[in-house]
PDB file of C-alpha atoms in Angstrom:
ATOM      1  CA  ILE A   1       0.000   0.038   0.010  1.00 53.00           C
ATOM      2  CA  LEU A   2       2.867   2.302   0.675  1.00 49.00           C
ATOM      3  CA  ALA A   3       4.349   1.595  -2.581  1.00 56.00           C
ATOM      4  CA  GLN A   4       1.012   2.547  -4.382  1.00 55.00           C
ATOM      5  CA  ALA A   5       0.726   5.745  -2.249  1.00 52.00           C
ATOM      6  CA  SER A   6       4.128   6.714  -3.236  1.00 63.00           C
ATOM      7  CA  SER A   7       3.273   5.782  -6.842  1.00 66.00           C
ATOM      8  CA  LEU A   8       0.192   7.913  -6.777  1.00 63.00           C
ATOM      9  CA  ASP A   9       2.135  10.845  -5.283  1.00 69.00           C
ATOM     10  CA  GLN A  10       4.641  10.586  -8.086  1.00 70.00           C
ATOM     11  CA  GLN A  11       1.788  10.652 -10.791  1.00 69.00           C
ATOM     12  CA  ARG A  12       0.245  13.640  -9.186  1.00 71.00           C
ATOM     13  CA  ALA A  13       3.603  15.316  -8.997  1.00 68.00           C
ATOM     14  CA  LEU A  14       3.989  14.470 -12.789  1.00 67.00           C
ATOM     15  CA  TYR A  15       0.699  15.663 -13.625  1.00 65.00           C
ATOM     16  CA  ALA A  16       1.048  19.005 -11.629  1.00 64.00           C
ATOM     17  CA  GLN A  17       4.424  19.354 -13.370  1.00 66.00           C
ATOM     18  CA  CYS A  18       2.882  18.556 -16.887  1.00 57.00           C
ATOM     19  CA  CYS A  19      -0.018  21.072 -16.204  1.00 55.00           C
ATOM     20  CA  CYS A  20       2.314  23.722 -15.094  1.00 53.00           C
ATOM     21  CA  SER A  21       4.663  23.194 -18.182  1.00 56.00           C
ATOM     22  CA  HIS A  22       1.508  23.147 -20.477  1.00 54.00           C
ATOM     23  CA  TRP A  23       0.433  26.450 -18.841  1.00 52.00           C
ATOM     24  CA  LEU A  24       3.913  27.977 -19.121  1.00 52.00           C
ATOM     25  CA  VAL A  25       4.256  27.137 -22.704  1.00 50.00           C
ATOM     26  CA  SER A  26       0.737  28.397 -23.541  1.00 55.00           C
ATOM     27  CA  ALA A  27       1.304  31.690 -21.627  1.00 53.00           C
ATOM     28  CA  MET A  28       4.719  32.020 -23.363  1.00 51.00           C
ATOM     29  CA  ALA A  29       3.057  31.365 -26.768  1.00 50.00           C
ATOM     30  CA  THR A  30       0.418  34.029 -26.003  1.00 50.00           C
ATOM     31  CA  ALA A  31       3.183  36.376 -24.868  1.00 51.00           C
ATOM     32  CA  ALA A  32       5.039  35.927 -28.015  1.00 45.00           C
ATOM     33  CA  ARG A  33       1.889  36.471 -30.136  1.00 70.00           C
ATOM     34  CA  LEU A  34       0.897  39.726 -28.335  1.00 82.00           C
ATOM     35  CA  PRO A  35       1.207  42.714 -30.771  1.00 86.00           C
ATOM     36  CA  SER A  36       3.718  45.412 -30.057  1.00 88.00           C
ATOM     37  CA  ASN A  37       2.378  48.833 -28.936  1.00 88.00           C
ATOM     38  CA  GLU A  38       3.078  50.324 -32.470  1.00 90.00           C
ATOM     39  CA  ASP A  39       1.030  47.490 -34.102  1.00 91.00           C
ATOM     40  CA  LEU A  40      -1.722  48.119 -31.590  1.00 90.00           C
ATOM     41  CA  THR A  41      -1.518  51.826 -32.302  1.00 91.00           C
ATOM     42  CA  ALA A  42      -2.175  51.259 -36.113  1.00 92.00           C
ATOM     43  CA  GLU A  43      -4.908  48.760 -35.580  1.00 91.00           C
ATOM     44  CA  VAL A  44      -6.699  50.959 -33.092  1.00 90.00           C
ATOM     45  CA  SER A  45      -6.652  53.720 -35.813  1.00 90.00           C
ATOM     46  CA  LYS A  46      -7.943  51.452 -38.381  1.00 90.00           C
ATOM     47  CA  VAL A  47     -10.792  49.953 -36.155  1.00 89.00           C
ATOM     48  CA  LEU A  48     -11.786  53.342 -34.971  1.00 88.00           C
ATOM     49  CA  ARG A  49     -11.760  54.988 -38.310  1.00 85.00           C
ATOM     50  CA  GLY A  50     -14.274  52.348 -39.707  1.00 80.00           C
ATOM     51  CA  SER A  51     -16.705  52.488 -36.819  1.00 83.00           C
ATOM     52  CA  ASP A  52     -19.263  54.810 -35.441  1.00 83.00           C
ATOM     53  CA  LEU A  53     -17.528  56.567 -32.500  1.00 82.00           C
ATOM     54  CA  GLU A  54     -20.966  57.383 -30.855  1.00 84.00           C
ATOM     55  CA  LYS A  55     -21.791  53.586 -30.584  1.00 86.00           C
ATOM     56  CA  THR A  56     -18.681  51.864 -30.397  1.00 86.00           C
ATOM     57  CA  SER A  57     -17.411  50.708 -26.926  1.00 89.00           C
ATOM     58  CA  LEU A  58     -14.130  49.954 -25.561  1.00 89.00           C
ATOM     59  CA  LYS A  59     -14.754  46.308 -25.168  1.00 90.00           C
ATOM     60  CA  GLU A  60     -15.899  46.012 -28.849  1.00 91.00           C
ATOM     61  CA  VAL A  61     -12.637  47.767 -29.994  1.00 90.00           C
ATOM     62  CA  ARG A  62     -10.567  45.255 -27.893  1.00 91.00           C
ATOM     63  CA  ALA A  63     -12.533  42.464 -29.326  1.00 91.00           C
ATOM     64  CA  GLU A  64     -11.883  43.492 -32.829  1.00 90.00           C
ATOM     65  CA  LEU A  65      -8.249  43.908 -31.982  1.00 91.00           C
ATOM     66  CA  GLU A  66      -8.158  40.273 -30.637  1.00 91.00           C
ATOM     67  CA  ARG A  67      -9.722  39.127 -33.703  1.00 91.00           C
ATOM     68  CA  ARG A  68      -7.421  40.810 -36.014  1.00 90.00           C
ATOM     69  CA  PHE A  69      -4.509  39.750 -34.181  1.00 89.00           C
ATOM     70  CA  GLY A  70      -5.717  36.124 -33.901  1.00 89.00           C
ATOM     71  CA  LEU A  71      -5.950  36.041 -30.158  1.00 90.00           C
ATOM     72  CA  LYS A  72      -8.168  34.194 -28.211  1.00 90.00           C
ATOM     73  CA  PRO A  73     -11.073  36.352 -26.684  1.00 90.00           C
ATOM     74  CA  GLY A  74      -9.709  37.876 -23.526  1.00 89.00           C
ATOM     75  CA  GLY A  75      -6.368  37.803 -24.985  1.00 89.00           C
ATOM     76  CA  LEU A  76      -5.691  41.634 -24.639  1.00 89.00           C
ATOM     77  CA  ASP A  77      -7.101  41.793 -21.165  1.00 89.00           C
ATOM     78  CA  ALA A  78      -3.554  42.008 -19.759  1.00 88.00           C
ATOM     79  CA  ARG A  79      -3.209  45.287 -21.760  1.00 89.00           C
ATOM     80  CA  LYS A  80      -6.590  46.601 -21.015  1.00 89.00           C
ATOM     81  CA  ASP A  81      -5.214  49.835 -19.743  1.00 91.00           C
ATOM     82  CA  LEU A  82      -2.790  50.377 -22.762  1.00 91.00           C
ATOM     83  CA  CYS A  83      -5.696  49.754 -25.168  1.00 90.00           C
ATOM     84  CA  LYS A  84      -8.031  52.269 -23.336  1.00 91.00           C
ATOM     85  CA  GLN A  85      -5.164  54.919 -23.530  1.00 93.00           C
ATOM     86  CA  LEU A  86      -4.674  54.275 -27.376  1.00 92.00           C
ATOM     87  CA  VAL A  87      -8.320  54.394 -27.985  1.00 91.00           C
ATOM     88  CA  ALA A  88      -8.816  57.662 -25.933  1.00 91.00           C
ATOM     89  CA  ALA A  89      -5.785  59.108 -27.968  1.00 91.00           C
ATOM     90  CA  GLU A  90      -7.086  58.046 -31.222  1.00 89.00           C
ATOM     91  CA  ILE A  91     -10.661  59.384 -30.685  1.00 88.00           C
ATOM     92  CA  ALA A  92      -9.099  62.879 -29.777  1.00 89.00           C
ATOM     93  CA  LYS A  93      -6.981  62.771 -32.784  1.00 89.00           C
ATOM     94  CA  ILE A  94     -10.163  61.916 -34.968  1.00 87.00           C
ATOM     95  CA  GLN A  95     -12.325  64.737 -33.256  1.00 87.00           C
ATOM     96  CA  GLU A  96      -9.442  67.375 -33.807  1.00 88.00           C
ATOM     97  CA  GLU A  97      -9.233  66.346 -37.328  1.00 87.00           C
ATOM     98  CA  GLN A  98     -13.056  66.700 -37.804  1.00 85.00           C
ATOM     99  CA  ALA A  99     -12.923  70.157 -36.090  1.00 87.00           C
ATOM    100  CA  ALA A 100     -10.070  71.254 -38.378  1.00 87.00           C
ATOM    101  CA  GLN A 101     -12.067  70.056 -41.259  1.00 85.00           C
ATOM    102  CA  GLU A 102     -15.270  72.015 -40.163  1.00 84.00           C
ATOM    103  CA  GLU A 103     -13.298  75.114 -39.581  1.00 83.00           C
ATOM    104  CA  GLU A 104     -11.737  74.818 -43.036  1.00 80.00           C
ATOM    105  CA  GLY A 105     -15.297  73.983 -44.381  1.00 76.00           C
ATOM    106  CA  ALA A 106     -16.519  77.113 -42.838  1.00 72.00           C
ATOM    107  CA  GLY A 107     -13.517  79.317 -43.801  1.00 70.00           C
ATOM    108  CA  GLN A 108     -14.236  78.085 -47.438  1.00 71.00           C
ATOM    109  CA  ALA A 109     -17.809  78.872 -47.235  1.00 67.00           C
ATOM    110  CA  ALA A 110     -17.183  82.461 -45.857  1.00 68.00           C
ATOM    111  CA  LYS A 111     -14.816  82.958 -48.865  1.00 69.00           C
ATOM    112  CA  GLU A 112     -17.414  81.793 -51.290  1.00 69.00           C
ATOM    113  CA  SER A 113     -19.997  84.019 -49.608  1.00 65.00           C
ATOM    114  CA  GLU A 114     -17.642  86.983 -49.870  1.00 67.00           C
ATOM    115  CA  ALA A 115     -17.007  86.254 -53.481  1.00 64.00           C
ATOM    116  CA  ASN A 116     -20.623  85.900 -54.234  1.00 62.00           C
ATOM    117  CA  LYS A 117     -21.237  89.406 -52.565  1.00 60.00           C
ATOM    118  CA  LYS A 118     -18.492  90.865 -54.538  1.00 59.00           C
ATOM    119  CA  ASN A 119     -20.132  89.163 -57.693  1.00 56.00           C
ATOM    120  CA  SER A 120     -23.477  90.224 -56.762  1.00 53.00           C
ATOM    121  CA  ARG A 121     -22.589  93.906 -56.255  1.00 52.00           C
ATOM    122  CA  VAL A 122     -20.940  94.075 -59.546  1.00 51.00           C
ATOM    123  CA  SER A 123     -23.730  92.393 -61.439  1.00 50.00           C
ATOM    124  CA  THR A 124     -26.606  94.495 -59.834  1.00 49.00           C
ATOM    125  CA  GLY A 125     -25.990  97.578 -61.613  1.00 53.00           C
ATOM    126  CA  GLY A 126     -27.228 100.090 -58.834  1.00 56.00           C
ATOM    127  CA  GLN A 127     -29.458  97.851 -56.883  1.00 58.00           C
ATOM    128  CA  LYS A 128     -29.147  97.906 -53.181  1.00 59.00           C
ATOM    129  CA  ARG A 129     -27.524  95.198 -51.292  1.00 60.00           C
ATOM    130  CA  ALA A 130     -29.808  92.504 -49.730  1.00 58.00           C
ATOM    131  CA  ARG A 131     -31.170  93.423 -46.279  1.00 57.00           C
ATOM    132  CA  GLU A 132     -31.401  91.046 -43.318  1.00 53.00           C
ATOM    133  CA  SER A 133     -34.419  91.249 -41.185  1.00 49.00           C
ATOM    134  CA  GLU A 134     -35.421  89.593 -38.019  1.00 47.00           C
ATOM    135  CA  GLU A 135     -38.594  87.531 -38.011  1.00 48.00           C
ATOM    136  CA  GLY A 136     -40.508  86.464 -34.973  1.00 50.00           C
ATOM    137  CA  ASP A 137     -39.067  82.925 -35.105  1.00 51.00           C
ATOM    138  CA  GLY A 138     -35.555  84.270 -34.649  1.00 50.00           C
ATOM    139  CA  LYS A 139     -34.446  83.231 -38.246  1.00 49.00           C
ATOM    140  CA  LYS A 140     -32.848  85.682 -40.533  1.00 48.00           C
ATOM    141  CA  GLU A 141     -34.148  86.173 -43.851  1.00 47.00           C
ATOM    142  CA  LYS A 142     -32.792  88.052 -46.759  1.00 48.00           C
ATOM    143  CA  LYS A 143     -34.900  90.399 -48.539  1.00 50.00           C
ATOM    144  CA  VAL A 144     -33.917  92.065 -51.733  1.00 49.00           C
ATOM    145  CA  SER A 145     -35.106  95.635 -52.036  1.00 57.00           C
ATOM    146  CA  ASN A 146     -34.785  97.544 -55.306  1.00 69.00           C
ATOM    147  CA  ARG A 147     -37.248 100.413 -55.002  1.00 73.00           C
ATOM    148  CA  ALA A 148     -36.580 102.166 -58.278  1.00 71.00           C
ATOM    149  CA  ALA A 149     -37.627  98.707 -59.968  1.00 71.00           C
ATOM    150  CA  GLU A 150     -40.637  98.059 -57.785  1.00 73.00           C
ATOM    151  CA  GLN A 151     -41.808 101.883 -58.482  1.00 73.00           C
ATOM    152  CA  ALA A 152     -41.445 101.646 -61.989  1.00 72.00           C
ATOM    153  CA  VAL A 153     -44.102  99.154 -62.509  1.00 75.00           C
ATOM    154  CA  CYS A 154     -46.494 100.798 -59.871  1.00 80.00           C
ATOM    155  CA  MET A 155     -49.147 103.345 -60.692  1.00 79.00           C
ATOM    156  CA  THR A 156     -48.405 106.850 -60.321  1.00 83.00           C
ATOM    157  CA  LYS A 157     -50.580 109.319 -58.282  1.00 83.00           C
ATOM    158  CA  ALA A 158     -51.878 111.002 -61.653  1.00 84.00           C
ATOM    159  CA  ASP A 159     -52.622 107.432 -63.008  1.00 84.00           C
ATOM    160  CA  PHE A 160     -54.652 106.864 -59.867  1.00 83.00           C
ATOM    161  CA  MET A 161     -56.736 110.235 -59.848  1.00 84.00           C
ATOM    162  CA  ARG A 162     -57.588 109.690 -63.507  1.00 86.00           C
ATOM    163  CA  SER A 163     -58.997 106.209 -62.897  1.00 85.00           C
ATOM    164  CA  ALA A 164     -60.343 106.604 -59.470  1.00 84.00           C
ATOM    165  CA  LYS A 165     -64.085 106.896 -59.179  1.00 84.00           C
ATOM    166  CA  SER A 166     -65.848 108.647 -56.020  1.00 82.00           C
ATOM    167  CA  PHE A 167     -68.161 106.914 -53.953  1.00 82.00           C
ATOM    168  CA  LYS A 168     -70.419 107.700 -50.896  1.00 85.00           C
ATOM    169  CA  ILE A 169     -70.357 106.276 -47.488  1.00 86.00           C
ATOM    170  CA  GLU A 170     -73.157 106.865 -44.986  1.00 87.00           C
ATOM    171  CA  ILE A 171     -72.376 106.854 -41.374  1.00 86.00           C
ATOM    172  CA  GLY A 172     -75.485 107.462 -39.326  1.00 87.00           C
ATOM    173  CA  ASP A 173     -77.187 110.706 -40.693  1.00 88.00           C
ATOM    174  CA  ARG A 174     -74.296 111.932 -42.528  1.00 87.00           C
ATOM    175  CA  GLN A 175     -73.039 111.055 -46.031  1.00 86.00           C
ATOM    176  CA  LEU A 176     -69.218 111.196 -46.843  1.00 83.00           C
ATOM    177  CA  THR A 177     -68.038 111.722 -50.636  1.00 75.00           C
TER     178      THR A 177
END
């Protein structure tokens, strides 16, 4: 019985040694396959540029990185903080680029607006510039006012007096003509 117990202890020790060796080999293989910081940075950029930043979570980004690098789910859990930093930095970079594009677009629109104003002044030939008026809803509406053109098609006072006919109005006992 003692020999069997000793044999059993040896088997357990060998099994534990085998499991530890297997775990160590597995851990080393995983460590050898973990991507470098530069590779992670490049892939984070690619993942975020192809996704909706409003709906994408850090967990989804990490899962996509694990898939792209051929790691098992949870393979980047040890580098979770690094992934978080890289994602935050990339989102900030994307937002800065978007803000710069919006400013550039606004600057371009302002230049086009100035060019249109200059062109409209040249082509109007004496017309007044557009007037902005405030409406009740707070929106600005441009109104073009060219009184000379409007008055040219209107009836003059002399035309009105020639075509007007008198009429009578009764108010109480009085008649007005």
